[in-house]
XYZ file of N, CA and C in Angstrom:
789
model
N 4.049 13.125 -11.155
C 4.421 12.608 -9.850
C 4.610 11.096 -9.836
N 4.043 10.434 -10.847
C 4.276 9.003 -11.056
C 4.915 8.837 -12.424
N 6.060 8.159 -12.455
C 6.741 7.928 -13.724
C 6.631 6.456 -14.085
N 6.129 6.178 -15.279
C 6.017 4.815 -15.778
C 6.965 4.640 -16.953
N 7.915 3.719 -16.790
C 8.876 3.421 -17.848
C 8.756 1.951 -18.221
N 8.780 1.678 -19.528
C 8.709 0.310 -20.021
C 9.942 0.020 -20.870
N 10.705 -0.978 -20.479
C 11.927 -1.305 -21.203
C 12.239 -2.794 -21.053
N 12.455 -3.433 -22.168
C 12.832 -4.854 -22.190
C 11.852 -5.728 -21.406
N 10.579 -5.415 -21.534
C 9.553 -6.224 -20.880
C 9.337 -5.905 -19.419
N 10.061 -4.913 -18.880
C 9.932 -4.534 -17.476
C 9.263 -3.164 -17.383
N 8.209 -3.082 -16.612
C 7.562 -1.795 -16.331
C 8.031 -1.322 -14.953
N 8.631 -0.131 -14.923
C 9.084 0.447 -13.659
C 8.190 1.626 -13.312
N 7.550 1.535 -12.159
C 6.659 2.598 -11.677
C 7.366 3.300 -10.521
N 7.664 4.580 -10.704
C 8.425 5.334 -9.708
C 7.566 6.426 -9.090
N 7.517 6.443 -7.767
C 6.855 7.535 -7.048
C 7.811 8.717 -7.038
N 7.430 9.813 -7.663
C 8.362 10.922 -7.910
C 7.941 12.186 -7.155
N 8.192 12.172 -5.881
C 7.948 13.362 -5.059
C 8.990 13.358 -3.950
N 10.245 13.302 -4.374
C 11.356 13.088 -3.444
C 11.428 14.143 -2.353
N 11.034 15.376 -2.666
C 11.115 16.459 -1.680
C 10.162 16.237 -0.511
N 9.165 15.354 -0.712
C 8.199 15.012 0.342
C 8.329 13.539 0.724
N 9.490 12.943 0.469
C 9.698 11.515 0.703
C 8.642 10.696 -0.038
N 8.239 11.201 -1.198
C 7.255 10.544 -2.066
C 5.909 10.332 -1.383
N 5.558 11.242 -0.456
C 4.247 11.180 0.196
C 3.147 11.300 -0.850
N 2.054 10.591 -0.627
C 0.999 10.450 -1.628
C 0.051 11.640 -1.650
N 0.008 12.327 -2.773
C -0.994 13.358 -3.001
C -2.191 12.707 -3.693
N -3.299 13.436 -3.779
C -4.475 12.874 -4.459
C -4.160 12.564 -5.916
N -3.396 13.445 -6.556
C -3.060 13.247 -7.970
C -2.271 11.951 -8.183
N -1.468 11.566 -7.205
C -0.671 10.345 -7.340
C -1.561 9.099 -7.337
N -2.672 9.152 -6.593
C -3.615 8.030 -6.630
C -4.174 7.861 -8.043
N -4.546 8.973 -8.650
C -5.078 8.932 -10.021
C -4.036 8.369 -10.985
N -2.809 8.839 -10.857
C -1.751 8.415 -11.777
C -1.356 6.952 -11.565
N -1.383 6.491 -10.323
C -1.093 5.077 -10.059
C -2.157 4.181 -10.692
N -3.401 4.586 -10.572
C -4.487 3.826 -11.194
C -4.284 3.744 -12.713
N -3.896 4.861 -13.324
C -3.660 4.887 -14.768
C -2.474 4.007 -15.143
N -1.423 4.019 -14.316
C -0.242 3.198 -14.587
C -0.592 1.714 -14.563
N -1.370 1.307 -13.569
C -1.791 -0.098 -13.475
C -2.604 -0.485 -14.704
N -3.495 0.394 -15.119
C -4.329 0.120 -16.287
C -3.478 0.007 -17.556
N -2.492 0.889 -17.691
C -1.614 0.855 -18.856
C -0.820 -0.448 -18.916
N -0.300 -0.881 -17.780
C 0.475 -2.125 -17.728
C -0.413 -3.316 -18.051
N -1.628 -3.295 -17.538
C -2.542 -4.412 -17.738
C -2.870 -4.608 -19.215
N -2.908 -3.514 -19.972
C -3.235 -3.591 -21.395
C -2.029 -3.968 -22.260
N -0.829 -3.862 -21.721
C 0.401 -4.070 -22.499
C 0.876 -5.511 -22.334
N 0.658 -6.320 -23.344
C 1.000 -7.747 -23.273
C 2.498 -8.005 -23.384
N 3.277 -6.953 -23.678
C 4.729 -7.133 -23.760
C 5.388 -7.092 -22.381
N 4.658 -6.627 -21.371
C 5.225 -6.508 -20.023
C 5.310 -7.878 -19.357
N 6.488 -8.213 -18.844
C 6.719 -9.501 -18.192
C 6.832 -9.380 -16.672
N 7.122 -8.187 -16.179
C 7.260 -7.976 -14.728
C 7.172 -6.484 -14.437
N 6.869 -6.161 -13.171
C 6.712 -4.766 -12.746
C 7.567 -4.526 -11.508
N 8.191 -3.345 -11.457
C 8.937 -2.913 -10.283
C 8.348 -1.591 -9.810
N 7.991 -1.525 -8.533
C 7.514 -0.274 -7.929
C 8.626 0.253 -7.033
N 8.991 1.507 -7.191
C 10.074 2.076 -6.396
C 9.798 3.550 -6.124
N 10.640 4.152 -5.307
C 10.493 5.566 -4.994
C 11.713 6.345 -5.438
N 11.501 7.573 -5.859
C 12.593 8.441 -6.265
C 13.372 8.904 -5.027
N 14.683 8.941 -5.118
C 15.486 9.428 -3.998
C 15.744 8.352 -2.958
N 15.827 8.783 -1.694
C 16.253 7.898 -0.617
C 15.129 7.068 -0.004
N 13.872 7.419 -0.308
C 12.757 6.772 0.373
C 11.764 6.169 -0.624
N 11.079 5.130 -0.153
C 10.019 4.531 -0.972
C 8.788 5.427 -0.952
N 8.215 5.629 0.239
C 7.039 6.488 0.357
C 6.742 6.731 1.830
N 6.566 7.994 2.213
C 6.309 8.361 3.607
C 4.831 8.298 3.963
N 4.009 7.789 3.056
C 2.588 7.648 3.345
C 1.756 8.761 2.742
N 0.563 8.912 3.261
C -0.369 9.905 2.743
C 0.052 11.310 3.157
N 0.033 12.230 2.197
C 0.235 13.645 2.501
C -1.099 14.174 3.024
N -1.289 14.066 4.339
C -2.574 14.374 4.964
C -3.050 15.788 4.634
N -2.154 16.745 4.763
C -2.534 18.145 4.534
C -2.995 18.360 3.100
N -2.290 17.723 2.162
C -2.627 17.881 0.753
C -3.962 17.232 0.410
N -4.133 15.984 0.852
C -5.342 15.248 0.493
C -6.571 15.798 1.197
N -6.438 16.148 2.483
C -7.594 16.601 3.245
C -7.888 18.086 3.060
N -7.100 18.753 2.234
C -7.353 20.166 1.949
C -8.704 20.354 1.263
N -9.139 19.326 0.529
C -10.430 19.381 -0.148
C -11.284 18.188 0.263
N -12.476 18.436 0.817
C -13.375 17.328 1.185
C -13.714 16.447 -0.014
N -13.709 17.052 -1.208
C -14.034 16.283 -2.408
C -12.979 15.219 -2.695
N -11.722 15.478 -2.309
C -10.677 14.468 -2.498
C -10.960 13.236 -1.652
N -11.393 13.452 -0.418
C -11.727 12.335 0.461
C -12.869 11.526 -0.133
N -13.875 12.214 -0.629
C -15.021 11.532 -1.231
C -14.575 10.714 -2.435
N -13.710 11.297 -3.267
C -13.240 10.590 -4.461
C -12.387 9.379 -4.110
N -11.629 9.465 -3.016
C -10.793 8.339 -2.593
C -11.640 7.189 -2.057
N -12.718 7.506 -1.343
C -13.490 6.483 -0.646
C -14.739 6.026 -1.388
N -15.144 6.770 -2.414
C -16.405 6.446 -3.090
C -16.331 5.107 -3.814
N -17.434 4.355 -3.713
C -17.588 3.102 -4.469
C -19.083 2.872 -4.674
N -19.425 2.178 -5.770
C -20.836 1.953 -6.072
C -21.458 0.938 -5.123
N -20.683 -0.082 -4.739
C -21.153 -1.088 -3.806
C -20.121 -1.246 -2.694
N -20.535 -1.566 -1.466
C -19.596 -1.639 -0.344
C -18.411 -2.568 -0.582
N -18.624 -3.689 -1.274
C -17.542 -4.654 -1.485
C -16.633 -4.333 -2.648
N -16.986 -3.311 -3.441
C -16.133 -2.911 -4.559
C -14.880 -2.221 -4.051
N -13.913 -2.021 -4.949
C -12.695 -1.300 -4.599
C -12.882 0.184 -4.895
N -12.553 1.030 -3.924
C -12.525 2.462 -4.202
C -11.130 2.834 -4.722
N -10.921 4.106 -4.984
C -9.646 4.539 -5.570
C -8.471 4.203 -4.662
N -8.611 4.423 -3.352
C -7.520 4.146 -2.419
C -7.161 2.665 -2.412
N -8.160 1.811 -2.557
C -7.927 0.366 -2.544
C -7.395 -0.140 -3.884
N -7.763 0.529 -4.959
C -7.313 0.102 -6.290
C -5.805 0.251 -6.475
N -5.191 1.254 -5.826
C -3.747 1.443 -6.015
C -2.936 0.430 -5.215
N -3.615 -0.354 -4.370
C -2.968 -1.456 -3.651
C -3.304 -2.785 -4.317
N -4.599 -3.083 -4.422
C -5.029 -4.379 -4.950
C -4.934 -4.451 -6.472
N -4.777 -3.301 -7.114
C -4.630 -3.293 -8.573
C -3.434 -4.098 -9.044
N -2.362 -4.122 -8.241
C -1.169 -4.888 -8.621
C -1.474 -6.379 -8.645
N -2.438 -6.795 -7.822
C -2.823 -8.200 -7.794
C -3.674 -8.579 -8.996
N -4.236 -7.586 -9.667
C -5.031 -7.870 -10.865
C -4.158 -8.136 -12.086
N -2.866 -7.802 -11.989
C -1.940 -8.047 -13.090
C -1.520 -9.512 -13.095
N -1.320 -10.061 -14.276
C -0.924 -11.465 -14.402
C 0.581 -11.661 -14.375
N 1.316 -10.591 -14.127
C 2.781 -10.668 -14.110
C 3.285 -10.404 -12.696
N 4.505 -10.843 -12.368
C 5.059 -10.593 -11.032
C 5.261 -9.098 -10.787
N 4.980 -8.658 -9.568
C 5.152 -7.258 -9.173
C 6.080 -7.220 -7.961
N 7.161 -6.448 -8.087
C 8.170 -6.341 -7.031
C 8.180 -4.924 -6.480
N 8.083 -4.777 -5.171
C 8.266 -3.477 -4.520
C 9.707 -3.399 -4.038
N 10.433 -2.410 -4.544
C 11.846 -2.198 -4.201
C 11.896 -1.077 -3.161
N 12.201 -1.436 -1.904
C 11.974 -0.524 -0.784
C 13.275 -0.074 -0.130
N 13.484 1.230 -0.153
C 14.587 1.867 0.570
C 13.998 2.926 1.503
N 14.731 3.251 2.573
C 14.331 4.352 3.443
C 12.985 4.125 4.108
N 12.163 5.170 4.136
C 10.858 5.094 4.784
C 9.815 4.471 3.870
N 9.075 3.530 4.434
C 7.944 2.906 3.736
C 6.811 2.887 4.761
N 6.044 3.969 4.785
C 5.136 4.220 5.893
C 3.695 4.390 5.426
N 2.752 4.045 6.300
C 1.341 4.301 6.026
C 0.891 3.767 4.678
N 0.360 4.669 3.856
C -0.098 4.283 2.525
C 1.010 3.708 1.666
N 2.246 4.116 1.932
C 3.378 3.566 1.186
C 3.545 2.078 1.445
N 3.426 1.672 2.718
C 3.525 0.252 3.039
C 2.336 -0.507 2.471
N 1.165 0.106 2.488
C 0.001 -0.577 1.931
C 0.172 -0.831 0.433
N 0.739 0.131 -0.289
C 1.016 -0.087 -1.711
C 2.017 -1.223 -1.881
N 3.057 -1.243 -1.046
C 4.057 -2.306 -1.122
C 3.444 -3.668 -0.823
N 2.471 -3.716 0.081
C 1.812 -4.978 0.400
C 1.008 -5.503 -0.781
N 0.617 -4.605 -1.683
C -0.103 -5.034 -2.880
C 0.771 -5.727 -3.891
N 2.087 -5.577 -3.766
C 3.020 -6.245 -4.671
C 3.124 -7.724 -4.300
N 3.670 -8.509 -5.218
C 3.864 -9.936 -4.948
C 5.102 -10.182 -4.102
N 6.108 -9.323 -4.258
C 7.370 -9.468 -3.535
C 7.816 -8.104 -3.012
N 8.478 -8.124 -1.857
C 9.013 -6.896 -1.281
C 10.498 -7.099 -0.979
N 11.336 -6.411 -1.740
C 12.782 -6.455 -1.525
C 13.149 -5.199 -0.753
N 13.694 -5.376 0.452
C 13.801 -4.287 1.410
C 15.240 -4.100 1.878
N 15.687 -2.852 1.883
C 17.027 -2.539 2.383
C 17.072 -2.726 3.890
N 18.223 -3.179 4.381
C 18.389 -3.434 5.813
C 18.086 -2.199 6.675
N 18.324 -1.012 6.141
C 18.138 0.213 6.921
C 16.742 0.815 6.784
N 15.863 0.173 6.043
C 14.524 0.721 5.817
C 13.687 0.696 7.098
N 12.694 1.568 7.134
C 11.724 1.613 8.222
C 10.327 1.426 7.626
N 9.527 0.590 8.273
C 8.191 0.299 7.767
C 7.153 0.541 8.864
N 5.967 0.994 8.460
C 4.919 1.243 9.453
C 3.564 1.370 8.787
N 2.552 0.955 9.516
C 1.169 1.312 9.189
C 0.784 2.379 10.206
N 0.585 3.604 9.757
C 0.543 4.747 10.671
C -0.815 5.430 10.789
N -1.855 4.854 10.167
C -3.144 5.534 10.152
C -3.691 5.822 11.549
N -3.398 4.944 12.516
C -3.943 5.129 13.874
C -3.474 6.431 14.506
N -2.315 6.927 14.089
C -1.831 8.204 14.631
C -2.785 9.350 14.310
N -3.501 9.224 13.198
C -4.407 10.273 12.752
C -5.848 9.934 13.106
N -6.026 8.925 13.964
C -7.371 8.533 14.352
C -8.093 7.743 13.288
N -7.348 7.175 12.335
C -7.938 6.436 11.224
C -7.525 4.968 11.291
N -8.071 4.171 10.386
C -7.692 2.765 10.298
C -7.160 2.491 8.885
N -6.353 1.453 8.714
C -5.872 1.101 7.366
C -7.064 0.814 6.467
N -7.131 1.501 5.313
C -8.337 1.378 4.484
C -8.025 1.285 2.998
N -6.796 0.882 2.663
C -6.410 0.826 1.254
C -6.316 -0.613 0.730
N -6.963 -1.533 1.424
C -6.918 -2.925 0.985
C -5.816 -3.737 1.628
N -5.029 -3.096 2.511
C -3.917 -3.812 3.139
C -4.401 -4.993 3.965
N -5.607 -4.891 4.534
C -6.120 -5.978 5.363
C -6.352 -7.251 4.546
N -6.643 -7.092 3.262
C -6.796 -8.251 2.384
C -5.463 -8.982 2.244
N -4.387 -8.209 2.092
C -3.074 -8.800 1.878
C -2.439 -9.289 3.180
N -2.657 -8.559 4.275
C -2.019 -8.890 5.550
C -2.419 -10.265 6.056
N -3.639 -10.686 5.746
C -4.121 -11.955 6.282
C -3.319 -13.141 5.767
N -2.635 -12.964 4.637
C -1.818 -14.036 4.099
C -0.344 -13.915 4.448
N 0.008 -12.871 5.214
C 1.418 -12.610 5.513
C 1.748 -12.658 7.003
N 0.857 -12.097 7.816
C 1.173 -11.841 9.222
C 0.139 -12.503 10.125
N 0.578 -13.002 11.276
C -0.351 -13.565 12.248
C -1.307 -12.483 12.745
N -2.496 -12.905 13.143
C -3.564 -11.968 13.482
C -3.156 -10.974 14.566
N -2.544 -11.469 15.659
C -2.199 -10.559 16.751
C -1.130 -9.565 16.330
N -0.198 -9.992 15.475
C 0.857 -9.089 15.010
C 0.293 -8.035 14.057
N -0.660 -8.425 13.212
C -1.301 -7.458 12.320
C -2.070 -6.417 13.135
N -2.750 -6.893 14.168
C -3.510 -5.992 15.039
C -2.592 -5.004 15.751
N -1.478 -5.503 16.276
C -0.538 -4.652 17.007
C 0.171 -3.677 16.072
N 0.551 -4.143 14.886
C 1.235 -3.281 13.923
C 0.366 -2.085 13.554
N -0.926 -2.321 13.314
C -1.835 -1.236 12.941
C -2.174 -0.351 14.133
N -2.134 -0.903 15.351
C -2.553 -0.157 16.538
C -1.454 0.731 17.105
N -0.205 0.223 17.184
C 0.841 1.069 17.779
C 1.333 2.135 16.807
N 1.211 1.875 15.508
C 1.447 2.892 14.468
C 2.843 3.491 14.497
N 3.821 2.746 15.006
C 5.204 3.219 15.032
C 6.048 2.465 14.007
N 7.047 3.122 13.435
C 7.918 2.444 12.473
C 8.665 1.287 13.129
N 8.843 0.219 12.369
C 9.656 -0.906 12.806
C 10.814 -1.067 11.830
N 11.856 -1.737 12.271
C 13.030 -1.933 11.429
C 12.738 -2.965 10.349
N 13.580 -2.974 9.331
C 13.443 -3.970 8.263
C 13.585 -5.380 8.823
N 14.464 -5.541 9.811
C 14.657 -6.853 10.423
C 13.388 -7.309 11.138
N 12.758 -6.396 11.878
C 11.504 -6.734 12.544
C 10.416 -7.066 11.525
N 10.362 -6.288 10.448
C 9.367 -6.534 9.398
C 9.590 -7.900 8.755
N 10.846 -8.265 8.600
C 11.173 -9.570 8.029
C 10.702 -10.693 8.950
N 10.898 -10.522 10.248
C 10.474 -11.531 11.219
C 8.953 -11.679 11.242
N 8.240 -10.582 10.972
C 6.779 -10.629 10.942
C 6.250 -11.300 9.679
N 7.039 -11.288 8.605
C 6.598 -11.867 7.347
C 6.255 -10.853 6.277
N 6.567 -9.570 6.529
C 6.251 -8.523 5.561
C 7.272 -8.427 4.438
N 8.442 -9.021 4.627
C 9.570 -8.857 3.703
C 9.837 -10.169 2.964
N 10.071 -10.056 1.660
C 10.463 -11.227 0.875
C 11.958 -11.458 0.966
N 12.725 -10.357 0.869
C 14.192 -10.471 0.916
C 14.792 -9.207 1.506
N 15.710 -9.378 2.458
C 16.497 -8.272 3.004
C 17.812 -8.181 2.254
N 18.266 -6.956 2.017
C 19.487 -6.786 1.237
C 20.126 -5.433 1.528
N 21.406 -5.295 1.181
C 22.088 -4.006 1.256
C 22.101 -3.310 -0.103
N 21.578 -3.985 -1.123
C 21.534 -3.408 -2.471
C 20.227 -3.825 -3.118
N 19.185 -3.007 -2.949
C 17.866 -3.390 -3.445
C 17.808 -3.453 -4.965
N 18.574 -2.582 -5.625
C 18.549 -2.590 -7.083
C 19.124 -3.895 -7.633
N 20.252 -4.333 -7.078
C 20.862 -5.571 -7.544
C 20.003 -6.777 -7.190
N 19.442 -6.780 -5.972
C 18.591 -7.891 -5.558
C 17.339 -7.982 -6.427
N 16.777 -6.812 -6.776
C 15.612 -6.794 -7.662
C 15.966 -7.348 -9.029
N 17.132 -6.938 -9.548
C 17.561 -7.431 -10.858
C 17.792 -8.942 -10.825
N 18.361 -9.439 -9.742
C 18.585 -10.882 -9.622
C 17.269 -11.650 -9.647
N 16.265 -11.117 -8.952
C 14.957 -11.766 -8.963
C 14.340 -11.709 -10.355
N 14.451 -10.556 -11.007
C 13.914 -10.418 -12.367
C 14.575 -11.405 -13.322
N 15.874 -11.574 -13.188
C 16.594 -12.507 -14.064
C 16.011 -13.913 -13.964
N 15.682 -14.320 -12.751
C 15.105 -15.660 -12.552
C 13.685 -15.723 -13.104
N 12.880 -14.712 -12.801
C 11.490 -14.715 -13.238
C 11.370 -14.681 -14.762
N 12.246 -13.921 -15.405
C 12.173 -13.784 -16.863
C 12.604 -15.055 -17.587
N 13.225 -15.990 -16.881
C 13.575 -17.278 -17.466
C 12.368 -18.213 -17.544
N 11.331 -17.902 -16.777
C 10.156 -18.746 -16.738
C 9.138 -18.307 -17.786
N 8.298 -19.246 -18.176
C 7.217 -18.922 -19.105
C 6.258 -17.927 -18.458
N 5.863 -16.876 -19.185
C 4.907 -15.924 -18.605
C 3.574 -16.578 -18.273
N 3.192 -17.590 -19.049
C 1.948 -18.314 -18.762
C 2.061 -19.065 -17.442
N 3.236 -19.644 -17.200
C 3.458 -20.361 -15.948
C 3.363 -19.419 -14.756
N 4.034 -18.263 -14.862
C 4.009 -17.301 -13.763
C 2.605 -16.779 -13.503
N 1.843 -16.556 -14.574
C 0.465 -16.080 -14.415
C -0.384 -17.132 -13.715
N -0.206 -18.401 -14.123
C -0.984 -19.479 -13.508
C -0.620 -19.639 -12.034
N 0.674 -19.593 -11.721
C 1.117 -19.715 -10.326
C 0.544 -18.588 -9.479
N 0.551 -17.376 -10.025
C 0.032 -16.225 -9.279
C -1.453 -16.399 -8.990
N -2.222 -16.812 -9.974
C -3.661 -16.954 -9.791
C -3.998 -18.101 -8.827
N -3.304 -19.228 -8.957
C -3.568 -20.363 -8.065
C -3.208 -20.003 -6.624
N -2.060 -19.326 -6.459
C -1.640 -18.920 -5.115
C -2.621 -17.922 -4.521
N -3.081 -16.970 -5.329
C -4.080 -16.003 -4.859
C -5.325 -16.729 -4.347
N -5.767 -17.717 -5.106
C -6.988 -18.428 -4.726
C -6.812 -19.190 -3.419
N -5.630 -19.767 -3.229
C -5.393 -20.580 -2.042
C -5.292 -19.734 -0.775
N -4.939 -18.452 -0.936
C -4.837 -17.557 0.216
C -5.991 -16.562 0.276
N -7.006 -16.786 -0.530
C -8.047 -15.772 -0.717
C -8.931 -15.609 0.515
N -8.992 -14.402 1.104
C -9.910 -14.135 2.207
C -11.259 -13.681 1.653
N -12.156 -13.302 2.535
C -13.443 -12.760 2.106
C -13.241 -11.303 1.707
N -12.690 -11.111 0.496
C -12.208 -9.800 0.093
C -13.286 -8.729 0.104
N -14.452 -9.008 -0.442
C -15.479 -7.972 -0.545
C -15.947 -7.515 0.840
N -16.053 -8.448 1.786
C -16.457 -8.079 3.141
C -15.380 -7.229 3.808
N -14.115 -7.572 3.569
C -13.014 -6.808 4.165
C -12.980 -5.396 3.596
N -13.112 -5.267 2.269
C -13.086 -3.953 1.635
C -14.248 -3.090 2.114
N -15.413 -3.706 2.258
C -16.577 -2.958 2.741
C -16.346 -2.483 4.171
N -15.806 -3.351 5.020
C -15.562 -2.990 6.418
C -14.512 -1.895 6.522
N -13.457 -1.979 5.700
C -12.431 -0.929 5.695
C -13.052 0.434 5.432
N -13.820 0.519 4.360
C -14.353 1.805 3.928
C -15.398 2.344 4.902
N -16.320 1.497 5.333
C -17.350 1.944 6.268
C -16.743 2.380 7.597
N -15.709 1.674 8.047
C -15.029 2.056 9.290
C -14.343 3.404 9.133
N -13.705 3.614 7.973
C -13.006 4.870 7.758
C -13.974 6.048 7.700
N -15.124 5.854 7.066
C -16.116 6.925 6.988
C -16.613 7.292 8.390
N -16.872 6.272 9.215
C -17.307 6.542 10.595
C -16.221 7.289 11.370
N -14.976 6.906 11.152
C -13.884 7.579 11.857
C -13.737 9.029 11.408
N -13.895 9.270 10.116
C -13.771 10.634 9.606
C -14.855 11.554 10.180
N -15.972 10.976 10.572
C -17.064 11.754 11.139
C -16.988 11.836 12.661
N -16.001 11.158 13.245
C -15.887 11.093 14.709
C -15.134 12.300 15.270
N -15.610 12.793 16.410
C -14.909 13.895 17.072
C -13.552 13.439 17.590
N -13.430 12.160 17.928
C -12.151 11.645 18.405
C -11.091 11.669 17.302
N -11.505 11.508 16.050
C -10.553 11.567 14.939
C -9.984 12.977 14.806
N -10.832 13.977 14.937
C -10.354 15.362 14.885
C -9.342 15.621 16.002
N -9.604 15.055 17.177
C -8.684 15.206 18.299
C -7.367 14.478 18.020
N -7.452 13.293 17.394
C -6.246 12.525 17.079
C -5.373 13.265 16.072
N -6.009 13.899 15.082
C -5.254 14.674 14.096
C -4.554 15.849 14.771
N -5.261 16.522 15.668
C -4.660 17.630 16.412
C -3.479 17.147 17.237
N -3.645 15.992 17.880
C -2.570 15.428 18.687
C -1.381 15.044 17.827
N -1.639 14.476 16.638
C -0.553 14.077 15.737
C 0.242 15.274 15.251
N -0.383 16.449 15.257
C 0.295 17.662 14.830
C 1.136 18.291 15.943
N 1.121 17.646 17.136
C 2.023 18.105 18.183
C 1.381 18.576 19.464
N 0.058 18.692 19.498
C -0.618 19.130 20.711
C -0.902 17.912 21.599
N -0.510 17.989 22.854
C -0.597 16.823 23.728
C -1.755 16.884 24.716
N -2.344 18.056 24.929
C -3.416 18.182 25.921
C -4.762 17.804 25.298
N -4.860 16.542 24.879
C -6.052 16.055 24.211
C -6.703 14.981 25.066
N -8.013 15.096 25.262
C -8.774 14.074 25.980
C -9.824 13.505 25.037
N -9.769 12.187 24.828
C -10.717 11.543 23.925
C -12.066 11.348 24.590
N -13.120 11.414 23.787
C -14.464 11.136 24.274
C -14.658 9.630 24.407
N -15.719 9.232 25.102
C -16.005 7.814 25.218
C -16.252 7.227 23.827
N -15.778 5.995 23.625
C -15.908 5.343 22.330
C -17.360 4.944 22.068
N -17.781 5.116 20.823
C -19.097 4.633 20.414
C -19.005 3.133 20.117
N -20.135 2.444 20.168
C -20.127 1.011 19.892
C -19.822 0.758 18.417
N -18.964 -0.240 18.192
C -18.601 -0.607 16.822
C -19.185 -1.964 16.473
């Protein structure tokens, strides 16, 4: 479901589940983690491109597939310490652990977990017709894949709050105005290649140093954010209101939420 190709110093990671708009199954989380690890060990890699097979980048989490087994949820959220990265967070922040530039090449739908993975990249090249969204709120959940670590350096606080709360897709143009997009284009493949051509002209040591210095200058309190993401998600998964939100997201409208517990 994840294809990793290495050619001429470029590692291309493709989400390969086109029949589901590349929606994320549990197995894809495992394979993405392995792909990141493989790239990290390969000193011949100069840059990474993340893309989706077919017309779409990624439609987000395949809720039915992942939640079919409670053990999958546990495996996604488990961590030894609250500030550590769990599996769901590693497939986003793992790209930041690489010393080479990472480009997300985005066409079609880039929703939920798909957008969070794209936020983990250093650059996002987005087609004018693409749609982007953080959609966890529709299912009574909160973004919990490390996107909050990355969003703080891209989007103003009120816009990040609204984007996660309304949970509706926005246009590529709107995403660009918010700061989520590096470059808008009508040809993502050509635009990605143009960026690669420039990056490959630079010393890999220079690019690694620039990436690390820039990361440090924008660095939030990452461990506290990761801990809050995971603990909030666990509380939501145990909430009766979350079960109601999932039912509502499946098409039932006669849902009344219980009073909110203190957070």
